[in-house]
XYZ file of C-alpha atoms in Angstrom:
168
model
C 44.866 -70.122 86.169
C 46.190 -66.622 85.165
C 49.201 -67.244 88.182
C 50.034 -70.658 85.861
C 50.015 -68.721 82.513
C 51.830 -66.017 83.839
C 54.447 -68.189 85.433
C 54.893 -69.890 81.807
C 55.567 -66.474 80.226
C 57.831 -65.847 83.090
C 59.609 -68.927 82.592
C 60.332 -67.998 78.861
C 61.525 -64.414 80.249
C 63.874 -65.857 82.824
C 65.580 -68.046 80.311
C 66.299 -65.005 78.602
C 67.574 -63.027 81.432
C 70.196 -65.774 81.664
C 70.724 -65.769 78.143
C 71.882 -62.207 78.154
C 74.412 -62.866 80.349
C 75.922 -65.294 78.257
C 75.770 -62.888 75.309
C 79.408 -60.851 74.200
C 77.836 -58.512 71.748
C 75.891 -55.367 73.654
C 73.698 -54.881 70.851
C 72.793 -58.341 70.762
C 72.502 -58.593 74.525
C 70.120 -55.415 74.581
C 67.596 -56.791 71.817
C 67.360 -60.060 74.202
C 66.713 -57.968 77.236
C 64.123 -56.111 75.426
C 62.299 -59.768 74.259
C 62.911 -60.855 78.227
C 61.295 -57.454 79.243
C 58.429 -57.532 77.152
C 57.725 -61.320 78.636
C 57.869 -59.750 82.240
C 55.622 -56.636 81.618
C 53.172 -59.427 80.369
C 53.613 -61.326 83.710
C 53.658 -58.426 85.888
C 50.567 -57.105 83.968
C 48.581 -60.535 84.205
C 49.774 -60.716 87.813
C 48.287 -57.363 88.497
C 51.101 -55.229 89.002
C 50.837 -52.144 86.865
C 53.776 -50.364 88.351
C 55.878 -53.550 87.561
C 54.503 -53.192 84.126
C 55.158 -50.002 83.370
C 58.614 -49.904 84.881
C 59.435 -52.848 82.685
C 58.297 -50.898 79.962
C 60.115 -48.065 80.904
C 63.331 -50.643 80.788
C 62.698 -51.164 77.553
C 62.577 -47.721 76.438
C 65.998 -47.538 78.078
C 67.340 -50.286 76.319
C 66.290 -49.228 72.874
C 68.185 -45.670 73.570
C 71.143 -47.695 74.658
C 71.023 -49.562 71.631
C 70.648 -46.692 69.497
C 73.847 -44.790 71.815
C 70.956 -42.101 72.607
C 70.935 -42.305 76.602
C 71.320 -39.204 77.505
C 71.120 -36.976 80.565
C 67.835 -36.071 79.721
C 66.039 -39.251 78.569
C 67.679 -40.411 81.602
C 65.942 -37.653 83.626
C 62.658 -38.251 81.674
C 62.583 -42.003 82.850
C 63.288 -40.826 86.410
C 60.106 -38.730 86.047
C 58.144 -41.052 84.429
C 58.850 -43.659 86.912
C 58.075 -41.358 89.847
C 54.468 -40.657 87.873
C 54.023 -44.338 87.511
C 54.358 -44.984 91.129
C 52.373 -42.108 92.230
C 49.500 -42.484 89.915
C 49.284 -46.293 88.793
C 50.326 -47.911 91.823
C 47.601 -50.354 92.991
C 49.909 -52.550 95.599
C 50.749 -49.986 97.736
C 54.583 -50.121 99.298
C 54.877 -53.355 97.087
C 54.278 -51.695 93.865
C 56.454 -48.870 94.736
C 59.469 -51.361 94.901
C 59.936 -51.288 90.952
C 59.918 -47.874 90.761
C 62.406 -47.218 93.636
C 64.891 -50.141 91.922
C 64.473 -48.174 88.510
C 65.535 -44.883 89.950
C 68.321 -46.463 91.799
C 69.490 -48.415 88.761
C 69.423 -45.862 85.842
C 71.227 -43.650 88.323
C 74.195 -45.879 89.229
C 74.269 -48.054 85.861
C 77.525 -46.484 84.772
C 79.521 -47.365 87.860
C 82.893 -48.033 87.016
C 83.254 -50.696 89.901
C 82.624 -54.549 89.200
C 81.908 -54.960 92.612
C 79.492 -51.638 93.013
C 77.747 -53.189 90.003
C 77.283 -56.289 91.438
C 75.847 -54.683 94.778
C 73.557 -52.874 92.283
C 72.223 -56.040 91.014
C 71.666 -57.615 94.455
C 69.582 -54.577 95.342
C 67.666 -54.269 92.206
C 66.856 -58.348 92.503
C 66.132 -58.074 96.261
C 63.366 -55.591 95.098
C 62.291 -57.386 92.315
C 62.354 -60.636 94.726
C 60.020 -59.119 97.235
C 57.760 -57.531 94.590
C 57.394 -60.852 92.425
C 57.087 -63.214 95.696
C 53.960 -60.765 96.524
C 52.439 -60.628 92.731
C 52.830 -64.634 92.508
C 55.540 -64.454 89.985
C 56.981 -67.384 91.619
C 59.148 -68.343 88.480
C 60.628 -64.729 88.464
C 61.257 -64.418 92.417
C 63.164 -68.084 92.180
C 65.777 -66.321 89.593
C 65.898 -63.378 91.432
C 67.536 -65.337 94.227
C 69.593 -67.168 91.483
C 71.034 -63.807 90.480
C 71.716 -62.357 94.116
C 73.672 -65.731 95.077
C 75.472 -65.311 91.396
C 76.375 -61.822 92.093
C 77.370 -62.486 95.663
C 79.783 -65.535 94.746
C 81.009 -62.899 92.184
C 81.973 -60.349 94.522
C 83.589 -62.732 96.851
C 85.599 -63.912 93.491
C 86.543 -60.478 93.029
C 87.805 -60.165 96.726
C 89.818 -63.084 96.525
C 91.673 -61.883 93.228
C 92.228 -58.603 94.804
C 93.665 -60.215 97.801
C 95.691 -62.534 96.066
C 97.354 -59.562 94.000
C 98.731 -58.323 97.389
């Protein structure tokens, strides 16, 4: 029953995840993403992933700081330190529980890449880690959306490469 409830909540979060991709205004996208992350935090909590929940909460904090144009090197360092701390002290899932932590650290370190292909690779890496985590905790809806995101990112990379090749 809990798995079903969690996956219903995940559907709402995933719908918002897709919607973020269509929102042109950065501040609006950040707000919608915060709501999405709240829903996915609840999903992770219901399915027993404390680190997934805490990492999503750190993502919410990151987005709020971005919204307020306050994401500094100090706040990035604090988020990384908090991620490591949560991964060490609140992980109940072994290696699987570390995947959201690893993802959060890599994501926040490389989020400002100027390369479109580099950003898509970052998304693919992130979604692979979340896919493994989500499948393990039985967040099947989220795992499915992780796969869709990976596929769309690969397609995007191919399109970018084709455009670059056609320039020559």
